[in-house]
Coordinates of C-alpha atoms in Angstrom, one line a residue:
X8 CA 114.4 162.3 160.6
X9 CA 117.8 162.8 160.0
X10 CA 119.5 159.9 158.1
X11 CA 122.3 159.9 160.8
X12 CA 119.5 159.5 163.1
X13 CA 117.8 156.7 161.1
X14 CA 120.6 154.9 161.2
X15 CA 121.3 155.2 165.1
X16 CA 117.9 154.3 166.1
X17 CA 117.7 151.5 163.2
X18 CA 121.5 150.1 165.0
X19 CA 120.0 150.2 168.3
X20 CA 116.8 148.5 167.7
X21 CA 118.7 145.8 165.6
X22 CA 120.9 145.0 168.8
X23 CA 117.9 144.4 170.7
X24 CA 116.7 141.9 168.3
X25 CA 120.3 140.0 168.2
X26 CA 120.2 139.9 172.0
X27 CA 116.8 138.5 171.6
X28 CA 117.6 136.2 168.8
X29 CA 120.6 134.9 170.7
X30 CA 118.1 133.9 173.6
X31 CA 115.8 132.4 172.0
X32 CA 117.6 130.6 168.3
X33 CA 114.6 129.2 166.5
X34 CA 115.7 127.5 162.8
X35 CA 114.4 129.2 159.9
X36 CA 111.8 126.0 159.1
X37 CA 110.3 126.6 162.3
X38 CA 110.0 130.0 161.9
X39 CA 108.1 129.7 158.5
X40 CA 106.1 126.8 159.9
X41 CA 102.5 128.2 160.1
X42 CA 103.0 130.9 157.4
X43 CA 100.8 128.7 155.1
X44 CA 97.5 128.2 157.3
X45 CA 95.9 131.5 155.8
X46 CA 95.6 129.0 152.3
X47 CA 92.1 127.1 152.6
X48 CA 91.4 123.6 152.8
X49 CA 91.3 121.9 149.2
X50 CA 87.4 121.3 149.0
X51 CA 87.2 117.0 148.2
X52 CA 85.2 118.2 144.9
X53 CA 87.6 120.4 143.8
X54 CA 88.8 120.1 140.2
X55 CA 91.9 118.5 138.9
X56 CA 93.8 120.3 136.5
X57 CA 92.5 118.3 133.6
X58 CA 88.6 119.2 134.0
X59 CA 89.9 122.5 134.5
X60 CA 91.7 122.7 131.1
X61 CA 88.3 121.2 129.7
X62 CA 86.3 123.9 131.6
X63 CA 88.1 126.8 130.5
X64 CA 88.4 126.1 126.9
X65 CA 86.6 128.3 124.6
X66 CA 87.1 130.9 127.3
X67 CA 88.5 134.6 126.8
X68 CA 91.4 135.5 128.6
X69 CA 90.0 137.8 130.9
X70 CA 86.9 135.0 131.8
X71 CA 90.1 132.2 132.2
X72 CA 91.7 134.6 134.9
X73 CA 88.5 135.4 136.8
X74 CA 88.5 130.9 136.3
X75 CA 92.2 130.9 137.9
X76 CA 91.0 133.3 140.5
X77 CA 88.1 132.0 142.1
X78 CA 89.8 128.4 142.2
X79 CA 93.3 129.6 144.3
X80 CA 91.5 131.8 146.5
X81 CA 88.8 128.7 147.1
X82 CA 92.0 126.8 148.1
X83 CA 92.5 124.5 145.0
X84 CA 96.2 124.4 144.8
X85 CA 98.4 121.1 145.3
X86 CA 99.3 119.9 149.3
X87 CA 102.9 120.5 148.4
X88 CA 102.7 123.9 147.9
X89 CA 101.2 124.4 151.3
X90 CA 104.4 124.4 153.9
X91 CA 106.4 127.7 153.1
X92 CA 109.9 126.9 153.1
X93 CA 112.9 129.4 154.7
X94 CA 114.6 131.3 152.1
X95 CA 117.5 133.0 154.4
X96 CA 120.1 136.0 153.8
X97 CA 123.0 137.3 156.9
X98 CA 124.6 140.3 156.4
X99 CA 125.8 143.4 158.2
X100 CA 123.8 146.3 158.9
X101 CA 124.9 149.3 160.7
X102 CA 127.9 147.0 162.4
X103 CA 125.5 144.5 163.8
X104 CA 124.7 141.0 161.4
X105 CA 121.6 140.7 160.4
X106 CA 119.9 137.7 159.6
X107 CA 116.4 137.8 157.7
X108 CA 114.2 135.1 157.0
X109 CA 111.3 135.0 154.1
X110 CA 109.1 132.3 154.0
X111 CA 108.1 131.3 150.3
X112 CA 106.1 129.2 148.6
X113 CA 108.3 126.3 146.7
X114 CA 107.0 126.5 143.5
X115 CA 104.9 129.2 141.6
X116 CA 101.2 128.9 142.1
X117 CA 99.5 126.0 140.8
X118 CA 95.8 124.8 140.5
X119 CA 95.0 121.4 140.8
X120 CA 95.9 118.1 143.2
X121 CA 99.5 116.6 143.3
X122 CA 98.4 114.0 140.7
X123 CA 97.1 116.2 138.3
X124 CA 98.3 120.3 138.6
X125 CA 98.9 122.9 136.2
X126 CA 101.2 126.3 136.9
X127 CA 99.2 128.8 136.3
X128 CA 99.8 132.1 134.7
X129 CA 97.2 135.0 136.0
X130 CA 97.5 139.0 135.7
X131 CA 98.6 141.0 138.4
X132 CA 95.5 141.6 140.1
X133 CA 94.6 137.9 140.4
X134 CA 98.2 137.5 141.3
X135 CA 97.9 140.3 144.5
X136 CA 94.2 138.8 145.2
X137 CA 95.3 135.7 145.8
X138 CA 98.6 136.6 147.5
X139 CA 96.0 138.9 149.8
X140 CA 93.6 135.9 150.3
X141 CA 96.5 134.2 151.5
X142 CA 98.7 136.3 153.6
X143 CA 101.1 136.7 150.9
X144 CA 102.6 139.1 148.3
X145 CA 104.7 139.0 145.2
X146 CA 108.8 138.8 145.5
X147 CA 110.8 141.8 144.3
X148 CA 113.8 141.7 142.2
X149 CA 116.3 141.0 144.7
X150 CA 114.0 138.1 146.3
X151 CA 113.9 136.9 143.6
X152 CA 117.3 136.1 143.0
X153 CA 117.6 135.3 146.6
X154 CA 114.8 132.3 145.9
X155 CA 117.2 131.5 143.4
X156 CA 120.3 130.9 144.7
X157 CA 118.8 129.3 148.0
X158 CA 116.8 126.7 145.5
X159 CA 117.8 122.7 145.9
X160 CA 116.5 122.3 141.8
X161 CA 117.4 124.4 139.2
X162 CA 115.8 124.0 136.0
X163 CA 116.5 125.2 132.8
X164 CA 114.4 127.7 130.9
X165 CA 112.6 126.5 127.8
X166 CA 111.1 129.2 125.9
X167 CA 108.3 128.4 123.1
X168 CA 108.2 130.1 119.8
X169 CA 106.6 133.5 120.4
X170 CA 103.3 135.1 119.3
X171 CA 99.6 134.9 119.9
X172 CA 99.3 131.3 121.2
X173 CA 102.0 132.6 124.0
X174 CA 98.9 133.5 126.2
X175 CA 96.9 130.6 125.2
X176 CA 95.6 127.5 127.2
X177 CA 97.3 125.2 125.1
X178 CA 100.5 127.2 125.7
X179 CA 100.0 127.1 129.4
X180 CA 99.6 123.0 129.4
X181 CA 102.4 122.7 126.8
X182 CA 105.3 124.1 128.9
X183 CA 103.4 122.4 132.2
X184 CA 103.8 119.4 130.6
X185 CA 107.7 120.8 129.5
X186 CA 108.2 121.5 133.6
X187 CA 107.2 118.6 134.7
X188 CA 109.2 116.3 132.4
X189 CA 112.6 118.6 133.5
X190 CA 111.2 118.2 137.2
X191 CA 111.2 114.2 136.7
X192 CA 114.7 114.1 134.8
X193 CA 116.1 116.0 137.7
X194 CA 114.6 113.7 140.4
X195 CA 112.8 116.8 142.2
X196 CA 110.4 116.6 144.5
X197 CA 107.5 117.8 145.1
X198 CA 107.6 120.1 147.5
X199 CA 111.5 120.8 146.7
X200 CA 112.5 124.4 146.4
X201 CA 112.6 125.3 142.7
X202 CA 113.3 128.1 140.2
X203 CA 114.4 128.7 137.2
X204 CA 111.4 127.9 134.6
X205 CA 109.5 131.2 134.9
X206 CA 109.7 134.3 135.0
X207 CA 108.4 136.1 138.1
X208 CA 105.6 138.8 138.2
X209 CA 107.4 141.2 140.9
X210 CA 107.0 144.4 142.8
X211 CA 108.6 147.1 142.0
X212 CA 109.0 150.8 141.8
X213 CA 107.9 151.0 138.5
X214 CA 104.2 150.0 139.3
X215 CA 103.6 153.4 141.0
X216 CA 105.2 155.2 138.1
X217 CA 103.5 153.2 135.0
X218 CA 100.3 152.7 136.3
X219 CA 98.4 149.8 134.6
X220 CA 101.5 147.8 134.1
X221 CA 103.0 144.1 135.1
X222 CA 106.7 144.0 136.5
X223 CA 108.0 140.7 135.3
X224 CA 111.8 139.7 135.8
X225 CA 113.9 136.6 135.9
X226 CA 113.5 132.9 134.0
X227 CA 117.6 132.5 135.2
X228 CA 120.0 130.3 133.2
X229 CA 121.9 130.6 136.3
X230 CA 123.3 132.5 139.2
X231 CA 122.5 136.4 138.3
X232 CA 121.7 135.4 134.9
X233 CA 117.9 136.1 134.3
X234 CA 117.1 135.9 130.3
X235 CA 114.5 138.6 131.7
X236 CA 115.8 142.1 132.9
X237 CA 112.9 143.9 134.6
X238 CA 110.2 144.8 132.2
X239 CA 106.9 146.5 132.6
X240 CA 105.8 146.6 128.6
X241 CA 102.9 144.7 129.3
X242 CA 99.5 145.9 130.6
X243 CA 98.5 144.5 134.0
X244 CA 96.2 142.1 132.4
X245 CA 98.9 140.6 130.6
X246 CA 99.7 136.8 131.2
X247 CA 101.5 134.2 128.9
X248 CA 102.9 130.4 129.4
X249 CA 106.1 131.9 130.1
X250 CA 105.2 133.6 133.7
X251 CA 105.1 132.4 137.1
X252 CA 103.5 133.7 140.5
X253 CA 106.1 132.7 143.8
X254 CA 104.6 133.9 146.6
X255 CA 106.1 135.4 149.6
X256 CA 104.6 135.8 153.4
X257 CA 103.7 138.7 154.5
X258 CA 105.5 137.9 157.8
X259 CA 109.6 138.2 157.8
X260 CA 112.0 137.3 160.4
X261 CA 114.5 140.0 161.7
X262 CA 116.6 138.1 163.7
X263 CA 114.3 135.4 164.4
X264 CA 112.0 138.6 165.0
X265 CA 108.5 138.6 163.4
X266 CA 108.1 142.0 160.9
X267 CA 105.4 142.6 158.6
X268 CA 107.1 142.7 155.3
X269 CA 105.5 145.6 154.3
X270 CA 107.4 147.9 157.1
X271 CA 110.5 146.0 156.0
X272 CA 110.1 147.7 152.4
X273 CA 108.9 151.1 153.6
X274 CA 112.4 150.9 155.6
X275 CA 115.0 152.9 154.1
X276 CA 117.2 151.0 156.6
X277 CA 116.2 147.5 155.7
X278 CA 114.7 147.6 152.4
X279 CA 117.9 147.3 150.8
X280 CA 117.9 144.1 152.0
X281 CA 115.0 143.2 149.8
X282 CA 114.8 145.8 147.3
X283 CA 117.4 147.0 145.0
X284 CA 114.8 150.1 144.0
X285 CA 115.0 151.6 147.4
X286 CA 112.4 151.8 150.1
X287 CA 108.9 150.0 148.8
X288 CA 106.2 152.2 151.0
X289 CA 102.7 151.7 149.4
X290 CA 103.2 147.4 148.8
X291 CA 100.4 146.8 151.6
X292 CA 98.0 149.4 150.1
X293 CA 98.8 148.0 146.0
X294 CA 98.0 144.4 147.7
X295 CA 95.2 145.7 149.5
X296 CA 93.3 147.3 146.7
X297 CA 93.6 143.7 144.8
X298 CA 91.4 142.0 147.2
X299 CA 88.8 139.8 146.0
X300 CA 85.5 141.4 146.0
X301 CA 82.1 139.4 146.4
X302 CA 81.3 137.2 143.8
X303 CA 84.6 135.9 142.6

């Protein structure tokens, strides 16, 4: 189709929406108010994070992720990190506003009660499994520092000396413990929207030409000031203390109109709202083919 074309029919069909929108005005909370239900129930024998530290020690990496995997996707994750909150952008789009709604998670994944959690670094297929299991994916770039800007707590990144014990267990409750003492000092709570003390495992172009690889980005210092450009030197299995999984719905709002978000990012109309790599067009099958299979 012509890109003239594209355009017309993108302008037209983005009117329709405004005069839709402009009936019917929901706020962005509501909107991302059941986008957390796909998450299972926390079983009432679930583990806390501490027996989990003491279960997984002794454990290769690979056997710790398949650990991490089987405990999000059985629902063991904190109750505040079950109500999605609004992260919203306006703009203008072919001479009409625009107004686009994601609904994210307000912290990066972790496993465990409210009491007694620990963030959880995984690779990237635990990271699209779980974000499959739930309804979810992984931000891009540009969410990313949406996220980040829209966030009521920033926290400061605190890197740990680098080397071996960077993907270790120890690592992984050190700079928990290191979060949560900067959470407390800022008087955050749970449930708060919150960046700024990981980096992100993101989509991006780069995953379809360097197979095998992680995209990671951000750990910001501050408004467009990530410590991490976008990287993919590590393999896919690759997971250290310093990493964080956000997850984003599957389900955007277009002018208070529902779109899948993987449409939205195979749009070369509207992916530039999302992604600074262009148009995004095999997310749903990357997810897809990250689904747990029986027995995790």
């Amino acid at each position: 189709m012509p890109i003239k074309t594209l355009h017309r029919s993108a302008s037209v069909g983005l009117a329709a929406l405004a005069i839709a929108a402009a009936a019917c005005a929901q706020s962005p909370a509501s909107l991302c108010a059941t986008s957390a239900q796909g998450i299972p129930q926390r079983s009432a024998h679930a583990r806390g994070a501490s027996e989990f530290i003491d279960a997984v020690a002794g454990m290769t990496e690979l056997e710790r992720d398949q650990a991490i995997r089987r405990e999000l996707v059985a629902g063991n994750i904190p109750s505040f990190l079950r109500n999605a909150q609004p992260v919203t952008l306006s703009t203008q789009l072919g001479g009409e506003t625009v107004r686009l709604t994601l609904c994210v998670l307000s912290d990066y994944l972790s496993l465990g009660d409210d009491g007694d959690h620990l963030l959880v670094p995984m690779g990237l297929d635990t990271a699209l499994a779980v974000a499959a299991s739930f309804g979810f994916t992984l931000p891009t770039r540009r969410m990313v520092d949406l996220i980040y800007r829209r966030s009521s707590v920033h926290l400061t990144p605190q890197p740990l000396p680098a080397g071996d014990r960077m993907r270790s267990t120890d690592y992984y409750v050190l700079h928990n413990a290191m979060v949560q003492q900067q959470r407390s000092a800022a008087g955050a709570a749970l449930g708060a929207l919150i960046a700024g003390h990981k980096k992100d495992l993101v989509l991006s172009a780069r995953l379809w030409r360097q197979p095998g690889r992680v995209a990671i980005y951000g750990w910001h210092r501050g408004i467009d000031a990530p410590i991490q450009s976008l990287s993919t030197v590590h393999g896919a299995s690759y997971a250290d203390y310093s990493h964080g999984v956000r997850l984003v719905s599957d389900v955007v709002f277009v002018n208070d109109e529902r779109r899948s978000i993987f449409d939205v990012l195979a749009d070369a109309f509207l992916a530039p709202l999302l992604s600074d790599e262009g148009p995004l067009s095999q997310v749903a099958e990357l997810r897809a083919a990250a689904r747990p299979s029986a027995g995790w």
